Amino acid sequence: MSDAVITLNQLDVPKIRELISTGSSSCVELTDLFCQQAKGIDEKITALAFFHPKAILRQAALVDDGHARGLNHSARLEGVPVALSDNIDSIDMFSTIGSPLLEGRHPRWDASIVKRLRDDGAITFCKAKVAEFNLGQAPEVCNPLDLERQVGLAAGAAAALVASGIVPVAVGTQSLGSIAESASYCGVVGFKPSSSLISQSGLFRASKTLEQVGIFSKTVEDAALLAEIVLGSDEQDPDTKGVLPRPLLAVCKEEIPFKPNFVFLKTPDWLDMEAEAKEAIEALLEELADQITIIDLPESTIQSKEWHELIAQAEFTQALETQERQISKKPPKRIADMIKAGSKITAQEYLRALNAIEMVSSSFDEFFDRFDCILTPSSLGFAPLKSEAARTGSLANSLWAVTGMPTISLPILQSGNGLPLGVQLTGKQFDDARLLRTARWFLNHFNQ
């Protein structure tokens, strides 16, 4: 390794690739540094569900061997350590979905997205904790920016791993809108691509309709690259049929020919927003005054949170049935109560909710004839203290979860004591590249 000091938490994907491709560091040397750092950091944040340094270094040695033989020149993630939430199957790591009922569960094959990451040179570095069966908040995970604060629901531990510098990028999932919230609490980029673009084969889905893959990173460009690599048609997931490769990174890097226009969607829970966070958002809106229109959430969409909860409850019951053969013990009361509630939902209620969200999704198309993105807060406030109850998810996050529209949370704002607050941009369904390009402009504009 060169004499230059490498600050790991400042390394994004291009910098890691440059270090390895130029010979400034071998993959084994760099990966060993990541492993050493991970041990120390996780003693404080306790976000790792599975971490096996010897297995990680064996992957790194294979990368070095391929590099020496000239086999990795086209690998876009050569030597890049990637974290996976514990509901994503990886053949080299246990996948327990956060439940002691599945302790020792060892997948027989990789999830499709993991295979695509490996094929492009990535190192599957670790598993991030999730709440039991990926619903709720992962226990005992601390926010690396303030150890007394929460990291968000579901994918929060994956966001914490990126924020702490343990990995530069992480992949998680959500069914309740947690990608944006977790990114906001931890001060990282959180990108949720359009639904049905990324295969969910090999993932535990708490809800087959609502579960979506999300990516945490330090930069918009890294999020675009990972999404570009993992999206596409997969015969193991019929929902992705016909999905073609998309040049997300190239479009993301393009200069916008004109200033983008935004619409700020004011939801009923705007009144419940933390006071200092609301002031920060209002100041942002003032700065964007000549580029933004402020409107109230359309009446037809206000029930989206109810539909969201109904669908999630009904489908969680179905999801647990797929795991029954691997569960030998009685589930805890919280899980049992959710199964009981889901089983009481009638087919008529379930189908009515599904039909309602289809209508809501199409109703937003006209917004994008006038605006580049919809703007909302990523969360209803700064990360709460761990001693406080988890904050109820925002109506906007529920809305984007049920519609499947692409969203990206950007770490733009801060409290007086330095806690981050994300701003969420939402784009037209399947127009992810345009959203990423606008997000890059937005982040650069406010970082100047």
CSV table of C-alpha atoms in Angstrom, one decimal:
chain,number,residue,atom,x,y,z
A,1,MET,CA,0.0,0.0,0.0
A,2,SER,CA,1.2,3.5,-0.7
A,3,ASP,CA,2.4,5.7,2.1
A,4,ALA,CA,-0.6,8.0,1.8
A,5,VAL,CA,-3.0,7.7,4.7
A,6,ILE,CA,-6.3,6.3,3.6
A,7,THR,CA,-9.4,7.6,5.5
A,8,LEU,CA,-11.8,4.8,4.9
A,9,ASN,CA,-15.0,6.7,5.7
A,10,GLN,CA,-14.2,9.1,2.9
A,11,LEU,CA,-13.9,6.4,0.2
A,12,ASP,CA,-16.7,6.1,-2.3
A,13,VAL,CA,-16.9,3.5,-5.1
A,14,PRO,CA,-14.7,5.3,-7.7
A,15,LYS,CA,-11.9,6.0,-5.1
A,16,ILE,CA,-11.9,2.3,-4.0
A,17,ARG,CA,-11.7,1.2,-7.6
A,18,GLU,CA,-8.9,3.6,-8.3
A,19,LEU,CA,-6.8,2.5,-5.4
A,20,ILE,CA,-7.1,-1.2,-6.5
A,21,SER,CA,-6.8,-0.6,-10.3
A,22,THR,CA,-3.7,1.6,-10.0
A,23,GLY,CA,-2.0,-0.7,-7.6
A,24,SER,CA,-2.0,1.8,-4.8
A,25,SER,CA,-3.5,-0.9,-2.6
A,26,SER,CA,-4.3,-4.6,-3.1
A,27,CYS,CA,-7.9,-5.6,-2.5
A,28,VAL,CA,-6.7,-7.7,0.5
A,29,GLU,CA,-4.9,-4.8,2.1
A,30,LEU,CA,-7.8,-2.4,1.7
A,31,THR,CA,-10.4,-5.0,2.8
A,32,ASP,CA,-8.4,-5.9,5.8
A,33,LEU,CA,-8.4,-2.2,6.9
A,34,PHE,CA,-12.2,-2.2,6.4
A,35,CYS,CA,-12.5,-5.3,8.6
A,36,GLN,CA,-10.3,-3.9,11.3
A,37,GLN,CA,-12.3,-0.6,11.4
A,38,ALA,CA,-15.6,-2.5,11.4
A,39,LYS,CA,-14.8,-4.4,14.6
A,40,GLY,CA,-14.1,-1.2,16.5
A,41,ILE,CA,-17.0,0.7,15.2
A,42,ASP,CA,-19.6,-2.0,15.7
A,43,GLU,CA,-18.7,-2.3,19.4
A,44,LYS,CA,-20.4,1.0,19.6
A,45,ILE,CA,-23.3,0.9,17.1
A,46,THR,CA,-24.0,-2.9,17.2
A,47,ALA,CA,-25.5,-2.9,13.7
A,48,LEU,CA,-23.8,-6.1,12.4
A,49,ALA,CA,-25.9,-9.3,12.2
A,50,PHE,CA,-23.2,-11.3,10.5
A,51,PHE,CA,-19.5,-10.5,10.0
A,52,HIS,CA,-16.8,-13.0,9.2
A,53,PRO,CA,-13.4,-11.3,8.4
A,54,LYS,CA,-11.7,-14.6,7.1
A,55,ALA,CA,-14.4,-15.2,4.6
A,56,ILE,CA,-14.3,-11.6,3.5
A,57,LEU,CA,-10.6,-11.7,3.0
A,58,ARG,CA,-10.9,-14.8,0.9
A,59,GLN,CA,-13.2,-12.9,-1.4
A,60,ALA,CA,-10.7,-10.1,-1.6
A,61,ALA,CA,-7.9,-12.5,-2.5
A,62,LEU,CA,-10.0,-13.7,-5.4
A,63,VAL,CA,-10.4,-10.1,-6.6
A,64,ASP,CA,-6.6,-9.7,-6.5
A,65,ASP,CA,-6.1,-12.9,-8.4
A,66,GLY,CA,-8.5,-11.8,-11.1
A,67,HIS,CA,-6.9,-8.4,-11.2
A,68,ALA,CA,-3.4,-9.9,-11.7
A,69,ARG,CA,-4.7,-12.0,-14.6
A,70,GLY,CA,-6.5,-9.0,-16.2
A,71,LEU,CA,-10.0,-10.4,-15.7
A,72,ASN,CA,-11.5,-7.5,-13.7
A,73,HIS,CA,-11.1,-4.6,-16.1
A,74,SER,CA,-14.9,-4.3,-16.7
A,75,ALA,CA,-15.9,-4.9,-13.1
A,76,ARG,CA,-17.6,-1.7,-11.9
A,77,LEU,CA,-17.5,-2.7,-8.2
A,78,GLU,CA,-14.1,-4.3,-8.1
A,79,GLY,CA,-13.2,-4.8,-4.5
A,80,VAL,CA,-16.0,-2.6,-3.2
A,81,PRO,CA,-17.4,-3.8,0.2
A,82,VAL,CA,-21.2,-3.9,0.2
A,83,ALA,CA,-23.5,-4.6,3.2
A,84,LEU,CA,-26.7,-6.4,2.9
A,85,SER,CA,-29.8,-6.3,5.2
A,86,ASP,CA,-30.4,-9.6,6.9
A,87,ASN,CA,-33.5,-10.4,4.9
A,88,ILE,CA,-31.4,-10.7,1.7
A,89,ASP,CA,-30.0,-14.2,1.1
A,90,SER,CA,-26.3,-14.6,0.5
A,91,ILE,CA,-24.8,-18.1,0.3
A,92,ASP,CA,-21.7,-17.1,2.4
A,93,MET,CA,-23.6,-15.7,5.3
A,94,PHE,CA,-26.5,-16.7,7.6
A,95,SER,CA,-29.8,-15.1,6.9
A,96,THR,CA,-32.1,-15.1,9.9
A,97,ILE,CA,-34.4,-12.2,9.0
A,98,GLY,CA,-33.7,-10.9,12.5
A,99,SER,CA,-35.6,-13.7,14.1
A,100,PRO,CA,-34.3,-16.2,16.7
A,101,LEU,CA,-36.8,-18.6,15.2
A,102,LEU,CA,-34.6,-18.9,12.2
A,103,GLU,CA,-31.2,-19.0,14.0
A,104,GLY,CA,-28.6,-20.9,11.9
A,105,ARG,CA,-30.6,-20.5,8.6
A,106,HIS,CA,-28.1,-20.8,5.8
A,107,PRO,CA,-29.3,-20.0,2.3
A,108,ARG,CA,-28.7,-22.5,-0.5
A,109,TRP,CA,-28.1,-19.8,-3.1
A,110,ASP,CA,-27.6,-16.0,-3.5
A,111,ALA,CA,-30.5,-13.6,-4.0
A,112,SER,CA,-30.5,-12.4,-7.6
A,113,ILE,CA,-29.3,-8.9,-6.6
A,114,VAL,CA,-26.4,-10.5,-4.6
A,115,LYS,CA,-25.3,-12.5,-7.7
A,116,ARG,CA,-25.3,-9.3,-9.8
A,117,LEU,CA,-23.2,-7.5,-7.2
A,118,ARG,CA,-20.7,-10.3,-7.2
A,119,ASP,CA,-20.6,-10.6,-11.0
A,120,ASP,CA,-19.5,-6.9,-11.0
A,121,GLY,CA,-16.7,-7.5,-8.5
A,122,ALA,CA,-18.3,-6.5,-5.2
A,123,ILE,CA,-17.4,-8.1,-1.9
A,124,THR,CA,-20.3,-9.1,0.2
A,125,PHE,CA,-18.9,-7.7,3.4
A,126,CYS,CA,-21.6,-8.2,6.1
A,127,LYS,CA,-25.2,-8.5,7.1
A,128,ALA,CA,-27.0,-5.6,8.7
A,129,LYS,CA,-29.5,-6.2,11.5
A,130,VAL,CA,-33.2,-6.0,10.8
A,131,ALA,CA,-36.2,-6.2,13.1
A,132,GLU,CA,-37.8,-9.6,13.5
A,133,PHE,CA,-39.1,-10.5,10.0
A,134,ASN,CA,-38.1,-7.1,8.9
A,135,LEU,CA,-41.0,-5.2,10.5
A,136,GLY,CA,-40.3,-2.4,13.0
A,137,GLN,CA,-37.0,-1.2,14.4
A,138,ALA,CA,-33.9,-3.4,14.7
A,139,PRO,CA,-33.1,-3.8,18.4
A,140,GLU,CA,-30.1,-2.2,20.1
A,141,VAL,CA,-28.7,-0.4,16.9
A,142,CYS,CA,-27.2,3.0,17.7
A,143,ASN,CA,-26.9,5.9,15.4
A,144,PRO,CA,-23.2,6.5,14.7
A,145,LEU,CA,-23.8,10.3,14.7
A,146,ASP,CA,-25.2,10.2,18.2
A,147,LEU,CA,-25.2,6.8,20.0
A,148,GLU,CA,-28.2,7.8,22.1
A,149,ARG,CA,-30.4,8.1,19.0
A,150,GLN,CA,-32.4,5.8,16.7
A,151,VAL,CA,-31.5,4.8,13.1
A,152,GLY,CA,-35.0,4.3,11.7
A,153,LEU,CA,-37.2,1.2,11.0
A,154,ALA,CA,-36.4,-1.9,8.9
A,155,ALA,CA,-33.3,-0.9,6.9
A,156,GLY,CA,-31.9,1.5,9.6
A,157,ALA,CA,-28.9,-0.7,10.5
A,158,ALA,CA,-27.8,-0.7,6.8
A,159,ALA,CA,-28.0,3.1,6.8
A,160,ALA,CA,-25.9,3.2,10.0
A,161,LEU,CA,-23.2,1.0,8.4
A,162,VAL,CA,-22.8,3.5,5.6
A,163,ALA,CA,-22.9,6.5,7.9
A,164,SER,CA,-20.3,5.0,10.2
A,165,GLY,CA,-17.9,4.2,7.4
A,166,ILE,CA,-18.0,0.4,7.9
A,167,VAL,CA,-19.0,0.2,4.2
A,168,PRO,CA,-19.4,2.8,1.5
A,169,VAL,CA,-22.6,1.3,0.2
A,170,ALA,CA,-25.4,-0.9,1.5
A,171,VAL,CA,-28.5,-2.6,0.2
A,172,GLY,CA,-31.7,-2.9,2.2
A,173,THR,CA,-35.4,-3.2,1.7
A,174,GLN,CA,-38.6,-1.5,3.0
A,175,SER,CA,-42.3,-2.2,3.1
A,176,LEU,CA,-43.2,0.7,5.4
A,177,GLY,CA,-41.2,3.6,3.9
A,178,SER,CA,-38.1,3.3,6.0
A,179,ILE,CA,-35.4,3.9,3.3
A,180,ALA,CA,-35.9,7.7,3.3
A,181,GLU,CA,-36.4,7.8,7.1
A,182,SER,CA,-33.3,5.8,7.9
A,183,ALA,CA,-31.2,7.9,5.4
A,184,SER,CA,-32.5,11.0,7.0
A,185,TYR,CA,-31.7,10.0,10.6
A,186,CYS,CA,-28.2,8.8,9.6
A,187,GLY,CA,-27.2,11.5,7.2
A,188,VAL,CA,-26.7,9.4,4.0
A,189,VAL,CA,-28.2,9.2,0.6
A,190,GLY,CA,-31.1,6.7,0.4
A,191,PHE,CA,-32.4,5.7,-3.1
A,192,LYS,CA,-35.5,3.6,-3.6
A,193,PRO,CA,-35.9,2.8,-7.4
A,194,SER,CA,-39.2,2.3,-9.0
A,195,SER,CA,-41.0,-0.9,-8.0
A,196,SER,CA,-40.5,-3.9,-10.3
A,197,LEU,CA,-37.2,-2.8,-11.7
A,198,ILE,CA,-35.1,-5.0,-9.3
A,199,SER,CA,-35.6,-8.7,-8.7
A,200,GLN,CA,-36.8,-9.7,-5.3
A,201,SER,CA,-35.8,-13.4,-5.8
A,202,GLY,CA,-34.0,-14.5,-2.6
A,203,LEU,CA,-35.4,-11.8,-0.4
A,204,PHE,CA,-37.8,-12.2,2.5
A,205,ARG,CA,-40.7,-9.9,1.6
A,206,ALA,CA,-42.8,-8.8,4.5
A,207,SER,CA,-45.2,-7.6,1.8
A,208,LYS,CA,-45.1,-8.8,-1.8
A,209,THR,CA,-46.8,-5.6,-3.0
A,210,LEU,CA,-45.0,-3.1,-0.8
A,211,GLU,CA,-41.5,-4.6,-0.4
A,212,GLN,CA,-38.9,-2.6,-2.4
A,213,VAL,CA,-35.1,-2.6,-2.6
A,214,GLY,CA,-33.2,0.5,-1.5
A,215,ILE,CA,-29.6,1.6,-1.6
A,216,PHE,CA,-27.7,3.6,0.9
A,217,SER,CA,-24.5,5.5,-0.1
A,218,LYS,CA,-22.4,8.6,0.4
A,219,THR,CA,-23.1,10.0,-3.1
A,220,VAL,CA,-25.9,10.1,-5.6
A,221,GLU,CA,-23.6,8.7,-8.2
A,222,ASP,CA,-22.8,5.6,-6.1
A,223,ALA,CA,-26.5,5.0,-5.6
A,224,ALA,CA,-27.1,5.3,-9.3
A,225,LEU,CA,-24.3,2.8,-10.1
A,226,LEU,CA,-25.5,0.2,-7.7
A,227,ALA,CA,-29.1,0.5,-8.9
A,228,GLU,CA,-27.9,0.2,-12.5
A,229,ILE,CA,-26.1,-3.0,-11.7
A,230,VAL,CA,-28.8,-4.8,-9.8
A,231,LEU,CA,-31.9,-3.8,-11.9
A,232,GLY,CA,-33.1,-5.8,-14.9
A,233,SER,CA,-35.2,-8.7,-16.0
A,234,ASP,CA,-34.9,-11.9,-13.9
A,235,GLU,CA,-36.6,-15.1,-14.8
A,236,GLN,CA,-36.9,-15.9,-11.0
A,237,ASP,CA,-39.1,-12.8,-10.5
A,238,PRO,CA,-41.9,-12.4,-13.0
A,239,ASP,CA,-42.5,-8.8,-11.9
A,240,THR,CA,-39.3,-7.8,-13.6
A,241,LYS,CA,-40.2,-9.3,-17.0
A,242,GLY,CA,-39.2,-7.0,-19.8
A,243,VAL,CA,-37.1,-4.7,-17.6
A,244,LEU,CA,-34.1,-3.6,-19.8
A,245,PRO,CA,-30.7,-2.2,-18.7
A,246,ARG,CA,-30.8,1.5,-17.9
A,247,PRO,CA,-27.9,4.0,-18.1
A,248,LEU,CA,-28.7,5.5,-14.7
A,249,LEU,CA,-25.1,6.6,-13.9
A,250,ALA,CA,-24.5,8.3,-17.2
A,251,VAL,CA,-27.8,10.2,-17.1
A,252,CYS,CA,-27.2,11.1,-13.5
A,253,LYS,CA,-23.9,12.7,-14.4
A,254,GLU,CA,-25.4,14.9,-17.2
A,255,GLU,CA,-25.8,18.6,-16.7
A,256,ILE,CA,-29.4,19.7,-16.4
A,257,PRO,CA,-30.2,22.1,-19.3
A,258,PHE,CA,-32.4,24.3,-17.2
A,259,LYS,CA,-33.3,24.9,-13.6
A,260,PRO,CA,-35.6,22.1,-12.3
A,261,ASN,CA,-39.0,22.9,-11.0
A,262,PHE,CA,-40.4,21.3,-7.9
A,263,VAL,CA,-43.7,20.9,-6.1
A,264,PHE,CA,-43.8,20.7,-2.3
A,265,LEU,CA,-46.5,18.3,-1.2
A,266,LYS,CA,-47.9,19.4,2.2
A,267,THR,CA,-49.4,16.4,3.9
A,268,PRO,CA,-51.8,16.5,7.0
A,269,ASP,CA,-48.9,15.3,9.2
A,270,TRP,CA,-47.0,18.5,8.4
A,271,LEU,CA,-48.6,19.8,11.6
A,272,ASP,CA,-47.0,17.0,13.5
A,273,MET,CA,-43.5,17.7,12.3
A,274,GLU,CA,-40.8,18.6,14.8
A,275,ALA,CA,-40.6,22.4,15.2
A,276,GLU,CA,-36.9,22.8,14.3
A,277,ALA,CA,-37.2,20.4,11.4
A,278,LYS,CA,-40.2,22.3,10.1
A,279,GLU,CA,-38.3,25.6,10.3
A,280,ALA,CA,-35.4,24.0,8.3
A,281,ILE,CA,-37.8,22.9,5.6
A,282,GLU,CA,-39.5,26.3,5.4
A,283,ALA,CA,-36.1,28.0,5.0
A,284,LEU,CA,-35.3,25.6,2.2
A,285,LEU,CA,-38.6,26.4,0.5
A,286,GLU,CA,-37.8,30.1,0.7
A,287,GLU,CA,-34.5,29.5,-1.0
A,288,LEU,CA,-36.2,27.6,-3.8
A,289,ALA,CA,-39.0,30.2,-4.0
A,290,ASP,CA,-38.7,30.8,-7.8
A,291,GLN,CA,-38.5,27.0,-8.5
A,292,ILE,CA,-41.2,25.6,-6.3
A,293,THR,CA,-45.0,25.4,-6.0
A,294,ILE,CA,-46.6,24.4,-2.7
A,295,ILE,CA,-49.8,22.5,-2.7
A,296,ASP,CA,-51.8,20.4,-0.2
A,297,LEU,CA,-51.9,16.6,-0.7
A,298,PRO,CA,-54.8,15.7,-3.0
A,299,GLU,CA,-57.8,14.6,-1.1
A,300,SER,CA,-57.9,11.3,-3.1
A,301,THR,CA,-54.6,10.2,-1.7
A,302,ILE,CA,-55.0,10.9,2.0
A,303,GLN,CA,-56.2,7.4,2.8
A,304,SER,CA,-53.0,5.9,1.4
A,305,LYS,CA,-51.7,5.2,4.9
A,306,GLU,CA,-54.8,3.1,5.7
A,307,TRP,CA,-54.4,1.1,2.5
A,308,HIS,CA,-50.7,0.7,3.2
A,309,GLU,CA,-51.3,-0.7,6.6
A,310,LEU,CA,-54.1,-3.0,5.4
A,311,ILE,CA,-52.1,-4.5,2.6
A,312,ALA,CA,-49.0,-4.8,4.8
A,313,GLN,CA,-51.0,-6.8,7.5
A,314,ALA,CA,-52.7,-9.1,5.0
A,315,GLU,CA,-49.5,-9.9,3.1
A,316,PHE,CA,-47.3,-10.3,6.2
A,317,THR,CA,-49.5,-13.2,7.1
A,318,GLN,CA,-48.9,-14.8,3.7
A,319,ALA,CA,-45.2,-14.1,3.9
A,320,LEU,CA,-44.9,-16.0,7.3
A,321,GLU,CA,-46.5,-19.0,5.7
A,322,THR,CA,-43.5,-19.4,3.4
A,323,GLN,CA,-41.2,-19.6,6.4
A,324,GLU,CA,-43.3,-22.0,8.5
A,325,ARG,CA,-41.4,-25.1,7.5
A,326,GLN,CA,-38.2,-23.5,8.9
A,327,ILE,CA,-39.8,-22.3,12.2
A,328,SER,CA,-40.0,-24.9,15.0
A,329,LYS,CA,-41.0,-22.5,17.8
A,330,LYS,CA,-44.1,-20.4,18.5
A,331,PRO,CA,-43.6,-16.8,17.3
A,332,PRO,CA,-43.5,-14.0,19.9
A,333,LYS,CA,-46.7,-12.2,20.8
A,334,ARG,CA,-46.0,-9.1,18.6
A,335,ILE,CA,-45.6,-11.3,15.5
A,336,ALA,CA,-48.5,-13.6,16.5
A,337,ASP,CA,-50.8,-10.5,16.9
A,338,MET,CA,-49.8,-9.2,13.5
A,339,ILE,CA,-50.6,-12.6,11.9
A,340,LYS,CA,-54.0,-12.6,13.7
A,341,ALA,CA,-54.8,-9.1,12.5
A,342,GLY,CA,-53.8,-10.0,9.0
A,343,SER,CA,-56.0,-13.1,8.9
A,344,LYS,CA,-59.1,-11.1,9.8
A,345,ILE,CA,-58.8,-8.9,6.6
A,346,THR,CA,-61.3,-10.0,4.0
A,347,ALA,CA,-60.5,-10.6,0.4
A,348,GLN,CA,-62.9,-7.8,-0.5
A,349,GLU,CA,-61.0,-5.3,1.7
A,350,TYR,CA,-57.7,-6.4,0.4
A,351,LEU,CA,-58.7,-6.1,-3.3
A,352,ARG,CA,-60.3,-2.7,-2.6
A,353,ALA,CA,-57.0,-1.4,-1.2
A,354,LEU,CA,-55.0,-2.8,-4.1
A,355,ASN,CA,-57.4,-1.1,-6.6
A,356,ALA,CA,-57.2,2.2,-4.7
A,357,ILE,CA,-53.4,2.4,-4.9
A,358,GLU,CA,-53.4,1.7,-8.6
A,359,MET,CA,-55.7,4.8,-9.1
A,360,VAL,CA,-53.5,6.9,-6.8
A,361,SER,CA,-50.3,6.0,-8.7
A,362,SER,CA,-51.7,7.1,-12.1
A,363,SER,CA,-53.1,10.3,-10.6
A,364,PHE,CA,-49.6,11.6,-10.1
A,365,ASP,CA,-48.6,11.3,-13.7
A,366,GLU,CA,-49.9,14.8,-14.5
A,367,PHE,CA,-47.6,16.3,-11.8
A,368,PHE,CA,-44.6,15.5,-13.9
A,369,ASP,CA,-45.9,17.4,-17.0
A,370,ARG,CA,-45.2,20.6,-14.9
A,371,PHE,CA,-42.6,19.6,-12.4
A,372,ASP,CA,-39.3,17.6,-12.3
A,373,CYS,CA,-39.8,16.2,-8.8
A,374,ILE,CA,-42.1,16.2,-5.9
A,375,LEU,CA,-40.4,17.4,-2.7
A,376,THR,CA,-41.3,16.2,0.8
A,377,PRO,CA,-39.4,15.8,4.1
A,378,SER,CA,-37.7,12.4,4.4
A,379,SER,CA,-38.9,12.1,8.0
A,380,LEU,CA,-41.1,14.1,10.4
A,381,GLY,CA,-38.1,15.2,12.4
A,382,PHE,CA,-34.5,14.5,13.5
A,383,ALA,CA,-33.5,11.1,14.8
A,384,PRO,CA,-35.4,10.5,18.1
A,385,LEU,CA,-33.6,9.4,21.2
A,386,LYS,CA,-33.5,5.6,21.8
A,387,SER,CA,-35.4,6.2,25.0
A,388,GLU,CA,-38.3,7.6,23.0
A,389,ALA,CA,-40.9,5.6,21.1
A,390,ALA,CA,-40.2,5.2,17.4
A,391,ARG,CA,-41.8,7.9,15.3
A,392,THR,CA,-44.9,7.1,13.3
A,393,GLY,CA,-44.0,6.9,9.6
A,394,SER,CA,-44.9,9.9,7.5
A,395,LEU,CA,-47.9,9.9,5.2
A,396,ALA,CA,-45.7,10.9,2.3
A,397,ASN,CA,-43.4,7.8,2.8
A,398,SER,CA,-46.5,5.6,3.0
A,399,LEU,CA,-47.7,7.2,-0.2
A,400,TRP,CA,-44.5,6.6,-2.1
A,401,ALA,CA,-44.4,3.0,-0.8
A,402,VAL,CA,-47.8,2.1,-2.1
A,403,THR,CA,-47.3,3.9,-5.5
A,404,GLY,CA,-43.9,2.4,-6.1
A,405,MET,CA,-42.6,5.7,-7.4
A,406,PRO,CA,-38.8,6.3,-7.2
A,407,THR,CA,-37.6,8.4,-4.3
A,408,ILE,CA,-34.2,9.6,-3.1
A,409,SER,CA,-33.4,11.1,0.3
A,410,LEU,CA,-30.6,13.7,0.3
A,411,PRO,CA,-28.7,14.8,3.5
A,412,ILE,CA,-29.3,18.5,3.0
A,413,LEU,CA,-30.3,20.0,6.3
A,414,GLN,CA,-29.1,20.0,9.9
A,415,SER,CA,-30.3,20.8,13.4
A,416,GLY,CA,-28.6,23.4,15.5
A,417,ASN,CA,-26.6,20.6,17.2
A,418,GLY,CA,-25.6,18.9,13.9
A,419,LEU,CA,-28.3,16.2,13.5
A,420,PRO,CA,-29.1,15.5,9.8
A,421,LEU,CA,-32.5,15.9,8.2
A,422,GLY,CA,-33.1,14.5,4.7
A,423,VAL,CA,-35.1,16.1,1.9
A,424,GLN,CA,-36.9,13.6,-0.3
A,425,LEU,CA,-37.3,13.9,-4.0
A,426,THR,CA,-39.9,11.7,-5.8
A,427,GLY,CA,-39.9,11.1,-9.5
A,428,LYS,CA,-42.3,9.7,-12.1
A,429,GLN,CA,-42.7,6.0,-12.1
A,430,PHE,CA,-39.8,4.4,-14.1
A,431,ASP,CA,-38.2,7.7,-14.8
A,432,ASP,CA,-35.4,7.0,-12.3
A,433,ALA,CA,-32.6,8.4,-14.3
A,434,ARG,CA,-34.2,11.8,-14.5
A,435,LEU,CA,-34.8,11.7,-10.7
A,436,LEU,CA,-31.1,10.9,-10.1
A,437,ARG,CA,-29.9,13.7,-12.4
A,438,THR,CA,-32.2,16.2,-10.6
A,439,ALA,CA,-31.0,14.8,-7.2
A,440,ARG,CA,-27.4,15.3,-8.1
A,441,TRP,CA,-28.1,18.9,-9.2
A,442,PHE,CA,-30.0,19.5,-5.9
A,443,LEU,CA,-27.3,18.2,-3.7
A,444,ASN,CA,-24.5,20.1,-5.5
A,445,HIS,CA,-26.6,23.3,-5.5
A,446,PHE,CA,-27.1,23.2,-1.7
A,447,ASN,CA,-23.6,22.0,-0.9
A,448,GLN,CA,-22.0,25.0,-2.7
